[in-house]
Amino acid sequence: MKALFVPSAPRRLVAGVGIAAMALLATACGSDSSTDGPVGDPVAGGTVVVGMPSLSDYANPLVATTSSLAWVTDPITDTLYETDGKGGSTPSLAAAEPEISSDGLTWTIKLAEGVKFSNGDAFTADHVAAVINHVADPTAYTDWTSYFAYFVKDAKAVDDTTVEIHLSTPYGVLRSHLENLPIIHSSTLDTNDTTIGTGPFVLGKITQGQSVTLIRNDNYRAEYDGPETIEFRAIPNAGTRLVNLREGKIDVMTDVPASNVTQLEKDKKLDVQVVDSPTSVLTFFNAKKGPFKDVKVRQALAFAMDREGVSELVYNGTATTAQGPAGPALDAYDEALDLYPATPDVEKAKALLAEAGYADGLKFKLSISNSSEATVKMAEALAQGWKKAGIEATIDSTDAGTWAANWVAGEYQLSMTTFVTGVSAGDSSFPLFTSYASTNTLNQGYANAEADTLMNQAWATTDKAERAELTKKVNGILAADAIAVPPVYPSTIVAQRDDVTALDADQLSLGRLDAASLRRLG
């Protein structure tokens, strides 16, 4: 059937400045034919099967912030606050908004009453405090420490329904983090193979590396009319996932290659959504040494980038050509930013190189991980564009572990990767920008005092609209300094059969699959 290209619609923060994928527009785009979109009425029960490229080796959502883990465990857990994907957010396990002291250093949160974990234990402030203290410990085995460690001093239970969080500095972006942090039973904090939550599902059968089955939580606090079970299957080959989807062996296919979209358009029993994604292409220039200490050299590469070529050749036209590091799914996105061309401006690039002392051209090494086919193709497309301006890029393609080790050690000239922030941050640009702060230990020589000040202000304020405006300015600075110049903003692409309800495009734009919202249609 026709692909549901969910267009970008302006979000005028209060709700976050940027672009959000709108579910209403998705429906409208698919309404040109009676066969387009899911068919039938939602019915309770049954099984929904999701096909993914891989499944995490872990079952504890606090260990990692990957989609392969979060998409499976989200139906098991809840967060203190939940977002609707349009910039709005309401209490979930919390009973109300945080009460914040006048100095901004103490947050008091009242919790919902009468909630139980799936094992029957009462949900209390002790569990919430334990989770926050765990992720705030810089030595803990968890990806979440970068959001909480050093900012959060500690959390304590005042009573069963009140938790108090003490901060080392005003940290208003904490409210955003609490929309994404899964709250689990304190007894499972240090386990990797299980988790206990308050959501509508519990862990069922796990076949390591192959499948995970979730079953209904009998202690769930609300009425739930969804499926009895949700099964997640690891199907590494995209072609095999597509065949399984067509044959009805799976109901949802994630990580659809852009090259398959046209093929999917022709199948009236399938629907595909292409939505703005919190997936960023990160460029890390080593500005401590070598040619990229000079902003003009970095700008030359930015002007010589073939953004349009990357979009078409690598992403089959589903990716938007980029300017600053923040894409349309993030609060810092600036639709008006227009610094660099979609196709290489060879003369401008050559002029900048000449001004920097490289009139005879430039040679450098581009470091990437070969674990991503898209990244490899992107590097090749960029190298071809740069070559037109006399810039010769040698692609250093290594396994993911070697790439990461070299990146951490600063052993690169230009390093590039893709990074999904939505699972842990929603539409917040916090994890995207912090690596470019001059105080970050992984920053290789870049410093901009104005950007540092704006970031500090953005993370401190509790006003989401103000934070969006501040980070939008940071986005412009990083782009103008050509320290963060992605060629494109990739999209999230998922496909599903028309006998299940449509996935929420707003949640997809936040990096959330929300499998618990799926219903079979009868």
Coordinates of C-alpha atoms in Angstrom, one line a residue:
M1 CA 0.0 0.0 0.0
K2 CA 1.0 3.6 -0.1
A3 CA 3.8 4.5 2.3
L4 CA 2.7 6.8 5.2
F5 CA 5.3 9.5 5.0
V6 CA 4.6 11.3 8.2
P7 CA 5.5 15.0 7.5
S8 CA 7.0 17.4 9.9
A9 CA 4.6 19.7 11.7
P10 CA 5.8 22.7 13.7
R11 CA 5.7 22.2 17.5
R12 CA 5.7 25.6 19.1
L13 CA 7.1 24.8 22.5
V14 CA 5.8 25.2 25.4
A15 CA 5.6 21.8 23.9
G16 CA 9.1 21.9 22.5
V17 CA 10.4 23.8 19.4
G18 CA 11.1 21.5 16.5
I19 CA 9.3 19.1 14.3
A20 CA 7.1 16.2 15.5
A21 CA 5.7 13.3 13.5
M22 CA 1.9 13.8 13.9
A23 CA -0.3 10.7 14.1
L24 CA -3.2 12.7 12.6
L25 CA -1.2 13.5 9.5
A26 CA -0.2 9.8 9.2
T27 CA -3.9 8.9 9.1
A28 CA -4.6 11.6 6.6
C29 CA -1.7 10.5 4.3
G30 CA -3.1 6.9 4.3
S31 CA -6.7 7.8 3.7
D32 CA -6.7 8.1 -0.1
S33 CA -8.0 4.5 -0.5
S34 CA -10.3 2.3 1.5
T35 CA -7.6 -0.4 1.6
D36 CA -5.0 2.0 3.2
G37 CA -4.4 1.6 6.9
P38 CA -5.4 -0.9 9.5
V39 CA -8.8 -2.6 8.8
G40 CA -11.4 -3.7 11.4
D41 CA -12.1 -3.0 15.0
P42 CA -9.7 -3.5 17.9
V43 CA -10.3 -6.7 19.9
A44 CA -8.8 -7.8 23.2
G45 CA -6.5 -10.7 23.6
G46 CA -4.4 -12.6 21.1
T47 CA -0.7 -12.3 20.4
V48 CA 1.2 -9.6 18.6
V49 CA 4.6 -10.5 17.2
V50 CA 7.3 -7.9 16.5
G51 CA 10.3 -8.7 14.3
M52 CA 13.6 -6.8 15.1
P53 CA 17.1 -7.1 13.8
S54 CA 18.4 -8.2 17.2
L55 CA 17.5 -8.5 20.9
S56 CA 19.5 -7.4 23.8
D57 CA 21.4 -9.9 25.9
Y58 CA 19.9 -8.1 28.9
A59 CA 16.5 -8.0 30.4
N60 CA 17.1 -5.1 32.9
P61 CA 16.2 -1.8 31.2
L62 CA 18.7 0.1 33.5
V63 CA 21.7 -1.7 32.0
A64 CA 21.6 0.0 28.6
T65 CA 19.7 2.6 26.6
T66 CA 19.4 0.7 23.3
S67 CA 16.1 0.2 21.4
S68 CA 16.7 -3.5 21.3
L69 CA 16.3 -3.5 25.1
A70 CA 13.9 -0.7 25.7
W71 CA 11.3 -1.7 23.1
V72 CA 11.1 -5.1 24.8
T73 CA 11.0 -3.9 28.4
D74 CA 8.8 -0.8 28.0
P75 CA 5.6 -2.8 28.4
I76 CA 6.9 -4.2 31.7
T77 CA 7.9 -0.9 33.3
D78 CA 6.5 2.6 33.9
T79 CA 8.2 6.0 34.4
L80 CA 7.4 8.7 36.9
Y81 CA 6.1 10.9 34.1
E82 CA 5.0 10.1 30.5
T83 CA 5.1 12.1 27.4
D84 CA 2.5 12.2 24.6
G85 CA 5.1 12.9 21.8
K86 CA 3.6 16.3 21.2
G87 CA 5.6 18.1 23.9
G88 CA 3.0 17.4 26.6
S89 CA 3.8 15.4 29.7
T90 CA 1.7 14.1 32.6
P91 CA 2.3 12.2 35.8
S92 CA 2.4 8.4 35.6
L93 CA 3.9 6.7 38.7
A94 CA 4.2 10.2 40.1
A95 CA 1.0 11.8 41.5
A96 CA 1.9 15.4 40.7
E97 CA 4.6 17.7 39.3
P98 CA 7.8 18.0 41.4
E99 CA 7.9 20.6 44.1
I100 CA 11.2 22.4 43.7
S101 CA 13.0 24.3 46.4
S102 CA 13.8 28.0 45.8
D103 CA 17.5 27.2 45.2
G104 CA 16.6 24.5 42.7
L105 CA 18.5 21.8 44.6
T106 CA 15.7 19.8 46.2
W107 CA 12.9 18.1 44.3
T108 CA 10.0 16.5 46.2
I109 CA 7.8 14.2 44.3
K110 CA 4.6 12.7 45.5
L111 CA 3.9 9.2 44.2
A112 CA 0.7 7.5 43.0
E113 CA -0.9 5.3 45.6
G114 CA -2.3 1.8 45.3
V115 CA 0.2 0.7 42.7
K116 CA 1.8 -2.8 42.8
F117 CA 4.7 -4.4 41.1
S118 CA 4.0 -7.5 39.1
N119 CA 5.2 -9.7 41.9
G120 CA 2.5 -8.2 44.2
D121 CA 4.9 -5.9 46.2
A122 CA 3.7 -2.4 46.9
F123 CA 5.2 0.4 44.8
T124 CA 6.8 2.8 47.3
A125 CA 9.3 5.6 47.4
D126 CA 12.0 3.2 48.6
H127 CA 12.1 1.7 45.1
V128 CA 12.1 5.0 43.3
A129 CA 15.0 6.3 45.5
A130 CA 16.9 3.1 45.0
V131 CA 16.6 3.4 41.2
I132 CA 17.7 7.0 41.2
N133 CA 20.6 6.4 43.5
H134 CA 21.7 3.5 41.3
V135 CA 21.8 5.5 38.1
A136 CA 23.4 8.5 39.9
D137 CA 26.3 6.3 40.9
P138 CA 29.2 6.9 38.4
T139 CA 30.5 3.4 39.1
A140 CA 27.2 1.6 38.4
Y141 CA 26.9 -0.7 35.4
T142 CA 24.4 1.4 33.5
D143 CA 24.2 3.7 30.5
W144 CA 22.0 6.0 32.5
T145 CA 24.8 7.5 34.6
S146 CA 25.5 10.2 32.0
Y147 CA 22.1 11.7 32.8
F148 CA 22.2 11.5 36.6
A149 CA 25.7 11.1 37.9
Y150 CA 27.3 14.2 39.4
F151 CA 24.1 16.2 38.9
V152 CA 22.1 14.1 41.4
K153 CA 23.7 13.8 44.9
D154 CA 21.1 11.3 46.2
A155 CA 17.5 10.4 46.6
K156 CA 15.7 9.3 49.7
A157 CA 12.2 8.1 50.7
V158 CA 10.6 10.6 53.0
D159 CA 7.6 8.2 53.4
D160 CA 6.0 5.5 51.3
T161 CA 4.6 8.0 48.8
T162 CA 7.2 10.8 48.8
V163 CA 10.6 10.8 47.3
E164 CA 13.1 13.6 47.8
I165 CA 15.9 14.2 45.2
H166 CA 19.0 16.3 46.2
L167 CA 21.0 17.9 43.4
S168 CA 24.5 19.3 43.3
T169 CA 23.4 22.1 40.9
P170 CA 20.1 23.4 39.5
Y171 CA 19.1 20.8 36.9
G172 CA 15.8 21.4 35.4
V173 CA 16.3 19.0 32.5
L174 CA 15.9 16.3 35.2
R175 CA 12.1 16.5 34.6
S176 CA 12.7 15.4 31.1
H177 CA 15.0 12.5 32.2
L178 CA 12.3 11.3 34.6
E179 CA 10.0 10.8 31.6
N180 CA 12.3 8.1 30.3
L181 CA 13.9 6.5 33.3
P182 CA 12.2 3.1 33.9
I183 CA 11.3 2.4 37.5
I184 CA 11.9 -1.2 38.5
H185 CA 11.8 -3.2 41.7
S186 CA 14.8 -2.5 43.8
S187 CA 15.6 -6.2 44.1
T188 CA 16.4 -6.4 40.4
L189 CA 18.7 -3.4 40.2
D190 CA 21.9 -5.5 40.0
T191 CA 20.5 -8.3 37.8
N192 CA 20.9 -8.5 34.0
D193 CA 18.5 -11.4 33.2
T194 CA 15.2 -10.2 34.6
T195 CA 13.2 -7.2 35.7
I196 CA 10.1 -6.5 37.7
G197 CA 8.0 -3.5 36.9
T198 CA 4.5 -2.0 37.3
G199 CA 3.5 -2.1 33.6
P200 CA 0.8 -4.2 31.9
F201 CA 3.2 -7.1 31.1
V202 CA 5.8 -9.3 32.8
L203 CA 8.7 -11.3 31.4
G204 CA 7.7 -14.7 30.1
K205 CA 9.9 -17.0 28.1
I206 CA 13.3 -15.9 27.0
T207 CA 15.2 -17.7 24.3
Q208 CA 18.6 -16.0 24.4
G209 CA 19.3 -14.0 21.2
Q210 CA 16.2 -15.4 19.5
S211 CA 13.0 -14.3 21.2
V212 CA 11.3 -12.8 24.3
T213 CA 7.7 -13.3 25.2
L214 CA 5.8 -11.0 27.5
I215 CA 2.6 -12.1 29.2
R216 CA -0.1 -10.0 30.9
N217 CA 0.5 -8.7 34.4
D218 CA -2.4 -9.8 36.7
N219 CA -1.5 -7.1 39.2
Y220 CA -1.7 -4.2 36.7
R221 CA -3.4 -1.2 38.3
A222 CA -5.7 -0.4 35.4
E223 CA -8.0 -2.1 32.9
Y224 CA -6.1 -3.2 29.9
D225 CA -7.7 -4.5 26.7
G226 CA -4.6 -5.3 24.7
P227 CA -3.1 -8.6 23.7
E228 CA -2.5 -11.5 26.1
T229 CA 1.1 -11.8 24.9
I230 CA 3.6 -9.9 23.0
E231 CA 6.5 -11.7 21.3
F232 CA 9.7 -10.1 20.1
R233 CA 11.7 -12.1 17.6
A234 CA 15.3 -11.5 16.5
I235 CA 15.4 -11.7 12.7
P236 CA 18.8 -10.2 11.6
N237 CA 18.2 -10.3 7.9
A238 CA 15.9 -7.5 6.7
G239 CA 14.8 -9.5 3.7
T240 CA 13.8 -12.4 6.0
R241 CA 11.9 -10.0 8.3
L242 CA 10.0 -8.7 5.3
V243 CA 9.1 -12.2 4.1
N244 CA 7.9 -13.0 7.6
L245 CA 5.8 -9.9 7.7
R246 CA 4.1 -10.7 4.4
E247 CA 3.5 -14.3 5.4
G248 CA 1.9 -13.1 8.7
K249 CA 4.6 -14.7 10.9
I250 CA 5.2 -11.3 12.4
D251 CA 2.8 -8.4 12.7
V252 CA 5.4 -5.5 13.0
M253 CA 8.8 -5.1 11.3
T254 CA 11.2 -2.6 12.8
D255 CA 14.3 -1.1 11.1
V256 CA 12.9 -1.3 7.6
P257 CA 15.6 -0.5 5.1
A258 CA 14.8 2.6 3.1
S259 CA 15.3 0.6 -0.1
N260 CA 12.3 -1.5 0.9
V261 CA 9.8 1.4 1.1
T262 CA 8.9 1.4 -2.5
Q263 CA 8.3 -2.4 -2.5
L264 CA 6.1 -2.1 0.6
E265 CA 4.0 0.6 -1.1
K266 CA 2.7 -2.1 -3.5
D267 CA 1.4 -4.5 -0.8
K268 CA -2.2 -3.5 0.3
K269 CA -2.0 -5.7 3.3
L270 CA 1.0 -3.8 4.8
D271 CA 1.4 -0.3 6.1
V272 CA 4.7 1.6 6.5
Q273 CA 5.5 4.7 8.6
V274 CA 8.4 6.9 7.8
V275 CA 8.7 9.4 10.7
D276 CA 11.2 11.9 12.1
S277 CA 13.7 10.1 14.2
P278 CA 15.8 10.9 17.3
T279 CA 18.7 9.2 15.3
S280 CA 21.6 11.5 14.8
V281 CA 24.7 11.2 12.6
L282 CA 27.5 12.4 14.8
T283 CA 30.7 13.9 13.4
F284 CA 33.7 14.2 15.8
F285 CA 36.6 16.3 14.6
N286 CA 39.9 16.1 16.4
A287 CA 40.5 19.8 17.0
K288 CA 43.5 19.3 19.2
K289 CA 45.9 18.6 16.4
G290 CA 46.1 18.4 12.6
P291 CA 44.1 20.2 10.0
F292 CA 40.8 20.2 11.9
K293 CA 42.1 22.6 14.5
D294 CA 41.2 25.3 11.9
V295 CA 37.5 26.1 11.7
K296 CA 37.9 27.0 8.0
V297 CA 39.1 23.4 7.2
R298 CA 36.1 22.0 9.0
Q299 CA 33.8 24.4 7.2
A300 CA 35.3 23.4 3.9
L301 CA 34.3 19.8 4.5
A302 CA 30.8 21.1 5.5
F303 CA 30.4 23.0 2.2
A304 CA 31.7 20.1 0.2
M305 CA 29.3 17.5 1.7
D306 CA 27.0 15.9 -0.8
R307 CA 24.0 15.8 1.6
E308 CA 21.5 15.2 -1.2
G309 CA 23.6 12.3 -2.5
V310 CA 23.7 10.7 0.9
S311 CA 19.9 11.0 1.3
E312 CA 19.3 9.5 -2.1
L313 CA 22.0 6.9 -2.3
V314 CA 22.0 5.7 1.3
Y315 CA 18.5 6.4 2.5
N316 CA 16.5 6.2 -0.7
G317 CA 15.2 9.8 -0.2
T318 CA 13.7 9.1 3.2
A319 CA 16.4 11.2 5.1
T320 CA 16.2 15.0 5.3
T321 CA 19.3 16.9 4.3
A322 CA 20.9 18.4 7.5
Q323 CA 22.3 21.6 8.8
G324 CA 23.0 21.5 12.6
P325 CA 23.4 18.4 14.7
A326 CA 19.8 18.4 16.0
G327 CA 17.3 16.9 13.7
P328 CA 13.5 17.5 13.4
A329 CA 12.6 15.1 16.3
L330 CA 14.6 17.0 18.8
D331 CA 13.8 20.2 20.8
A332 CA 16.9 22.0 19.5
Y333 CA 15.9 21.7 15.8
D334 CA 15.9 25.0 13.9
E335 CA 14.0 24.7 10.7
A336 CA 15.3 28.2 9.7
L337 CA 19.0 27.2 10.0
D338 CA 20.5 27.4 6.5
L339 CA 24.3 27.4 6.4
Y340 CA 25.3 24.7 4.0
P341 CA 24.1 23.6 0.6
A342 CA 22.4 20.3 -0.2
T343 CA 25.0 19.6 -3.0
P344 CA 28.7 20.3 -2.8
D345 CA 29.7 24.0 -3.2
V346 CA 33.1 23.2 -4.6
E347 CA 34.4 26.7 -5.1
K348 CA 33.5 27.8 -1.6
A349 CA 35.2 24.7 -0.1
K350 CA 38.3 25.3 -2.2
A351 CA 38.4 29.0 -1.1
L352 CA 38.2 28.1 2.5
L353 CA 40.9 25.5 2.2
A354 CA 43.2 28.0 0.4
E355 CA 42.6 30.5 3.3
A356 CA 43.6 27.8 5.7
G357 CA 46.8 27.0 3.8
Y358 CA 45.6 23.9 1.9
A359 CA 45.4 25.4 -1.6
D360 CA 46.8 22.1 -3.0
G361 CA 44.1 20.0 -1.3
L362 CA 43.6 18.1 1.9
K363 CA 44.1 14.5 2.9
F364 CA 42.7 13.0 6.1
K365 CA 41.3 9.7 7.6
L366 CA 37.6 9.2 8.2
S367 CA 37.0 6.6 11.0
I368 CA 33.8 4.6 11.0
S369 CA 32.5 1.3 12.3
N370 CA 31.7 -1.3 9.7
S371 CA 28.9 -2.8 11.8
S372 CA 26.5 -0.4 10.0
E373 CA 26.0 -0.8 6.3
A374 CA 24.4 2.6 6.1
T375 CA 27.4 4.3 7.8
V376 CA 29.8 2.6 5.3
K377 CA 27.7 3.7 2.4
M378 CA 27.4 7.2 3.8
A379 CA 31.2 7.4 4.2
E380 CA 31.7 6.4 0.6
A381 CA 29.2 8.9 -0.6
L382 CA 30.8 11.7 1.4
A383 CA 34.3 10.8 0.2
Q384 CA 33.1 11.1 -3.4
G385 CA 31.6 14.6 -2.8
W386 CA 34.7 15.8 -1.0
K387 CA 36.9 14.6 -3.8
K388 CA 35.4 17.2 -6.1
A389 CA 36.8 19.9 -3.9
G390 CA 40.3 18.4 -3.7
I391 CA 39.6 16.7 -0.4
E392 CA 40.8 13.1 -0.2
A393 CA 39.3 11.0 2.6
T394 CA 40.7 7.6 3.4
I395 CA 38.0 5.5 5.0
D396 CA 39.2 3.7 8.1
S397 CA 36.5 1.0 8.6
T398 CA 36.9 -1.1 11.7
D399 CA 34.7 -3.3 14.0
A400 CA 32.5 -1.5 16.5
G401 CA 34.8 -2.2 19.5
T402 CA 37.9 -0.9 17.8
W403 CA 36.0 2.2 16.6
A404 CA 34.8 2.9 20.1
A405 CA 38.2 2.4 21.7
N406 CA 39.8 4.8 19.2
W407 CA 37.1 7.3 19.7
V408 CA 37.5 7.3 23.5
A409 CA 41.3 7.6 23.1
G410 CA 41.0 10.4 20.7
E411 CA 42.8 8.4 18.0
Y412 CA 41.1 9.8 15.0
Q413 CA 41.0 12.9 12.7
L414 CA 37.3 12.7 11.8
S415 CA 35.2 10.0 13.4
M416 CA 31.5 9.4 12.4
T417 CA 28.7 7.3 13.8
T418 CA 25.0 7.2 14.2
F419 CA 23.5 7.7 17.7
V420 CA 19.9 7.1 18.8
T421 CA 19.0 9.4 21.7
G422 CA 15.2 8.9 22.0
V423 CA 15.1 5.8 24.2
S424 CA 16.9 7.7 27.0
A425 CA 16.1 11.3 26.3
G426 CA 12.9 11.6 24.2
D427 CA 13.1 14.9 22.3
S428 CA 15.8 16.3 24.5
S429 CA 19.1 17.3 22.9
F430 CA 21.0 16.8 26.2
P431 CA 22.9 13.6 25.2
L432 CA 23.6 14.9 21.7
F433 CA 25.2 18.2 22.8
T434 CA 27.0 17.3 26.0
S435 CA 29.9 15.6 24.1
Y436 CA 30.7 19.0 22.6
A437 CA 31.0 20.8 25.9
S438 CA 34.6 22.0 26.5
T439 CA 34.5 20.2 29.9
N440 CA 33.6 16.8 28.5
T441 CA 36.6 14.4 28.7
L442 CA 35.8 13.0 25.3
N443 CA 35.9 16.4 23.6
Q444 CA 39.0 16.6 21.5
G445 CA 39.9 20.3 21.5
Y446 CA 36.7 22.1 20.6
A447 CA 35.7 25.0 22.9
N448 CA 33.1 27.7 22.5
A449 CA 32.5 29.7 25.6
E450 CA 29.1 30.9 24.4
A451 CA 27.9 27.3 23.6
D452 CA 29.1 26.2 27.1
T453 CA 27.2 29.0 28.8
L454 CA 24.0 28.3 26.8
M455 CA 24.2 24.6 27.5
N456 CA 24.6 25.2 31.2
Q457 CA 21.6 27.5 31.2
A458 CA 19.6 25.0 29.2
W459 CA 20.2 22.1 31.6
A460 CA 19.5 24.3 34.6
T461 CA 16.1 25.8 33.6
T462 CA 12.8 24.0 34.4
D463 CA 11.1 25.8 31.5
K464 CA 11.0 23.5 28.5
A465 CA 10.3 26.3 26.1
E466 CA 13.2 28.3 27.3
R467 CA 15.4 25.2 27.1
A468 CA 14.4 24.7 23.5
E469 CA 15.3 28.2 22.6
L470 CA 18.7 28.0 24.3
T471 CA 19.6 24.6 22.7
K472 CA 18.5 26.0 19.3
K473 CA 21.2 28.6 19.7
V474 CA 23.7 25.9 20.6
N475 CA 22.7 23.9 17.6
G476 CA 23.5 27.0 15.4
I477 CA 26.9 27.5 17.0
L478 CA 27.9 23.9 16.6
A479 CA 26.9 24.0 12.9
A480 CA 28.6 27.4 12.2
D481 CA 31.8 26.2 13.9
A482 CA 31.4 23.0 11.7
I483 CA 32.2 20.8 14.6
A484 CA 28.9 18.9 14.3
V485 CA 27.8 18.7 10.7
P486 CA 25.7 15.6 9.9
P487 CA 24.9 15.2 6.2
V488 CA 21.3 14.0 6.8
Y489 CA 18.7 13.3 9.5
P490 CA 17.7 9.7 9.1
S491 CA 14.1 8.6 9.6
T492 CA 12.5 5.8 11.6
I493 CA 10.8 3.3 9.3
V494 CA 8.5 0.6 10.6
A495 CA 6.1 -1.6 8.7
Q496 CA 3.1 -3.6 10.0
R497 CA 0.2 -5.7 8.8
D498 CA -3.2 -4.1 8.4
D499 CA -4.8 -6.5 10.9
V500 CA -3.2 -4.7 13.9
T501 CA -3.7 -1.1 15.1
A502 CA -1.2 1.5 13.9
L503 CA 1.8 2.3 16.0
D504 CA 1.7 5.8 17.4
A505 CA 3.8 8.0 15.1
D506 CA 4.4 10.5 17.9
Q507 CA 5.9 7.8 20.1
L508 CA 8.0 6.5 17.2
S509 CA 9.4 10.0 16.8
L510 CA 10.6 9.8 20.4
G511 CA 12.3 6.5 19.7
R512 CA 9.5 4.5 21.4
L513 CA 7.8 1.5 19.8
D514 CA 5.0 1.3 22.5
A515 CA 4.2 -2.3 21.7
A516 CA 1.7 -2.4 24.5
S517 CA -0.6 0.0 22.6
L518 CA -1.0 -2.5 19.7
R519 CA -4.3 -4.3 19.3
R520 CA -5.4 -7.1 17.0
L521 CA -8.2 -6.1 14.6
G522 CA -11.2 -8.3 14.0

